[in-house]
Amino acid sequence: MKKSLSALLIFAATCAIGQTKKKYNVQYDEIKADVQPTMWGVFFEDINMGADGGIYAELVKNRSFEFYKPLMGWTIKRDKFNEGDILVVNRKDENTANPRYIRVKANNAVNGSLSLTNEGFRGMGVKKDLGYDFSVMYRQKSPGLKLHTELVDSTGKVIGAGELSPSETGDWKKQSISFKSNATVQKAKLNIWFEGSGEIDLDMISLFPQDTWKGRKGGFRSDMVQLLADMKPGFIRFPGGCIVEGHELSTRYQWKKTIGPIEERQLIINRWNTEFAHRPAPDYFQTFGLGFFEYFQLAEDIGAQPLPILNCGMACQFNTAEVAAIDELDPYVQDALDLIEFANDSTDTKWGKVRAEMGHPKPFNLKMMGVGNENWGPQYVERLKIFTKAIKDKYPDFKLVNSSGTDPDGERFDYLNTTLRGMKADIIDEHYYRRPEWFLQNASRYDNYPRNGSKIFAGEYAAQSDKTVSVDNKNTLQCAIAEAAFMTGLERNADVVNMASYAPLFAHIDGWQWTPDLIWVDNLNSYGTPDYYVQKLFSVNKGTQVVAMTGDGKAIAGTDGIFGSAVVDRKSKELIIKMVNSNASAQNAEISLGGKVKLSKNGVVTVLSADNLNQTNSFQAPKAVSPQDKAIKISGGKVSLAMTPNSFNVIKIKML
Ligand code: AHR
């Protein structure tokens, strides 16, 4: 009896709190800052099978036999062993970028005598009635072998087939055929069996679906690009992340090796292949089918500014921490200068011409670049100064992003923050992989940052439901709400914070190394996490100017677990108010709206919430946590908002 009475009292008290209206004030003609078009962007890294096996739609793994085990991903089947019927040949002097190929010899081969099977990246996702383009590079001295290509399901049943009769002799040729799949299968395989007699060399054995983004041959998975395009990101940071640095300098990312004809791009091991002993990925390589040209093209497609991050002459400081000798830094600096030429300069220049030859004579309009990813210490500053001088001497208006290391606090951060500000860095990149509580407690981080001088790029952040690099991290509602709360602080300080991106972006359910991640995919499907919807809601509602929003005359930065910020959008003529309730109880807000322009009496509030703080999205319930719209009334210059527990609310009101 006593117990149920106290439960009743707690319930009554909760209701009373819920019924009290907290008062807030938005002065929508009091402009606080401009919102940069770059404000909310995306961070792309080939981690978690984000590129190879992910957005890059190639279905054949190890298509050019360059993995350290040349036949990794391939199985040879034969009715009887014939020595040398399939040989891995290395022609490294003739072709350094793509030295290996296979030589196939057969005599009177029939179905079942000799075949190759490729397992794909954790299988191949194929769709019923969709066309598939198979292509191969070949060279033959004694013609006569026909290639039968078959998609097979997990039982071995053929679900799509084609035939290819290499017709020419002489040097390497490429030949393609297309065929359809008659079934949808998550983990199909590709069989190639040989018929007839002859000897043929094969390389770049490839299979792409025809439903790629914009229908580009050899392109990207359209569902994954669409999720990015829907966010309307202001920028796309690429190619990472630690992948920029490499485990050692020889495996650093070198953009020049990622452009030009696909068969000339030299594959390297992906650093996430070996990074985590608890998540080994021995078949993880970078083929660079998604190379720098494609990154620029992707940025252009989705209306985002490109933000390449280049190696600064330092390998990952968690790994080898190798640095390039100062007197050998020139090639690294030259890569940066040449990249600007590649992206922006006339087609008469060496690198502008390469861009044009790849099909894009128009400039990509590159305005900024990062020098170094998570680098730190005086060794970084020493190298950064050399890069900065060389780039600014040639391109004075070009903006550079500088690293403040791996953490948003501590000795390394303090040293870099002070030093970079002293160097008048254009933009400082800060990273935060922290618990949700950190995000709630740090929503006012930038309220007292210097207003002049270096701008901030919140370049990598994600709330960790467990801890950094734990395999138990989940993309929960709690994490998303904490990020939304923090992001109101970024928005309020848009005069200081010019860019922000969640990290990492993609993860394949069967091939991930790092969690949490913004978007999860399998071989056929993709879904946005609650964090994705937070990012998207900020980005599609970024507005053009921050306006004054207060509670008790102060910034709304977490007192009572409520967070808020407001912008106006001069183009769409809207007032947009973002409010986060991080409490476990409902909260009522009354927001007074002050300003000269008349407001509509009807608005919309978009709410992201769920009953359970641990709720995630999944392939089974991809929209369990997703935005819901409700009508809202504006009356007497006020709007009342009933915020459900743990909710992110975006109010939009037309300015008449
Ligand atoms: O986003 C995953 C990794 O986290 C990035 O590669 C690195 O920059 C950071 O440590």
PDB file of C-alpha atoms and ligand atoms in Angstrom, residues 43 45-48 237 239-245 271-272 276 316 318 373-375 405-406 429 431 433 459-462 468-469 502-505 514-517, ligand 1:
ATOM      1  CA  PHE A  43      32.829  12.300 -43.398  1.00  0.00           C
ATOM      2  CA  GLU A  45      36.360   6.876 -45.025  1.00  0.00           C
ATOM      3  CA  ASP A  46      36.902   3.411 -46.491  1.00  0.00           C
ATOM      4  CA  ILE A  47      36.393   1.731 -43.125  1.00  0.00           C
ATOM      5  CA  ASN A  48      33.766  -0.942 -42.338  1.00  0.00           C
ATOM      6  CA  ARG A 237      35.349  15.089 -46.229  1.00  0.00           C
ATOM      7  CA  PRO A 239      39.214   9.904 -47.871  1.00  0.00           C
ATOM      8  CA  GLY A 240      39.294   9.809 -44.048  1.00  0.00           C
ATOM      9  CA  GLY A 241      40.293   9.389 -41.327  1.00  0.00           C
ATOM     10  CA  CYS A 242      43.326   7.351 -40.417  1.00  0.00           C
ATOM     11  CA  ILE A 243      43.351   5.882 -43.909  1.00  0.00           C
ATOM     12  CA  VAL A 244      45.000   9.134 -45.014  1.00  0.00           C
ATOM     13  CA  GLU A 245      47.948   8.443 -42.735  1.00  0.00           C
ATOM     14  CA  ARG A 271      44.811  -0.129 -42.895  1.00  0.00           C
ATOM     15  CA  TRP A 272      41.591  -1.440 -41.311  1.00  0.00           C
ATOM     16  CA  PHE A 276      41.907  -4.271 -34.750  1.00  0.00           C
ATOM     17  CA  CYS A 316      49.516   6.999 -38.094  1.00  0.00           C
ATOM     18  CA  PHE A 318      49.125   4.991 -33.088  1.00  0.00           C
ATOM     19  CA  ASN A 373      44.273  13.789 -40.136  1.00  0.00           C
ATOM     20  CA  GLU A 374      44.755  13.029 -36.444  1.00  0.00           C
ATOM     21  CA  ASN A 375      48.344  14.207 -36.238  1.00  0.00           C
ATOM     22  CA  GLY A 405      44.835  15.629 -32.706  1.00  0.00           C
ATOM     23  CA  THR A 406      42.661  12.796 -31.521  1.00  0.00           C
ATOM     24  CA  ASP A 429      39.646  20.165 -36.884  1.00  0.00           C
ATOM     25  CA  HIS A 431      37.396  15.230 -32.861  1.00  0.00           C
ATOM     26  CA  TYR A 433      34.361  10.199 -29.650  1.00  0.00           C
ATOM     27  CA  GLY A 459      35.464  16.971 -38.092  1.00  0.00           C
ATOM     28  CA  GLU A 460      34.693  13.631 -36.443  1.00  0.00           C
ATOM     29  CA  TYR A 461      32.248  12.991 -33.646  1.00  0.00           C
ATOM     30  CA  ALA A 462      29.850  10.345 -32.427  1.00  0.00           C
ATOM     31  CA  THR A 468      35.550   4.297 -28.075  1.00  0.00           C
ATOM     32  CA  VAL A 469      36.354   1.344 -30.354  1.00  0.00           C
ATOM     33  CA  TYR A 502      29.575  12.672 -37.756  1.00  0.00           C
ATOM     34  CA  ALA A 503      32.035   9.757 -38.133  1.00  0.00           C
ATOM     35  CA  PRO A 504      32.322   7.138 -39.453  1.00  0.00           C
ATOM     36  CA  LEU A 505      29.729   7.264 -42.203  1.00  0.00           C
ATOM     37  CA  TRP A 514      34.265   0.319 -35.945  1.00  0.00           C
ATOM     38  CA  THR A 515      30.933   1.127 -34.391  1.00  0.00           C
ATOM     39  CA  PRO A 516      28.818   3.294 -34.041  1.00  0.00           C
ATOM     40  CA  ASP A 517      28.313   4.434 -37.648  1.00  0.00           C
TER      41      ASP A 517
HETATM   42  O1  AHR B   1      36.281   7.363 -37.723  1.00  0.00           O
HETATM   43  C1  AHR B   1      37.141   6.332 -37.417  1.00  0.00           C
HETATM   44  C2  AHR B   1      38.534   6.825 -37.065  1.00  0.00           C
HETATM   45  O2  AHR B   1      38.473   7.596 -35.918  1.00  0.00           O
HETATM   46  C3  AHR B   1      39.167   7.732 -38.074  1.00  0.00           C
HETATM   47  O3  AHR B   1      39.799   7.031 -39.067  1.00  0.00           O
HETATM   48  C4  AHR B   1      40.159   8.488 -37.260  1.00  0.00           C
HETATM   49  O4  AHR B   1      40.435   9.753 -37.793  1.00  0.00           O
HETATM   50  C5  AHR B   1      39.559   8.507 -35.886  1.00  0.00           C
HETATM   51  O5  AHR B   1      40.461   8.073 -34.933  1.00  0.00           O
END
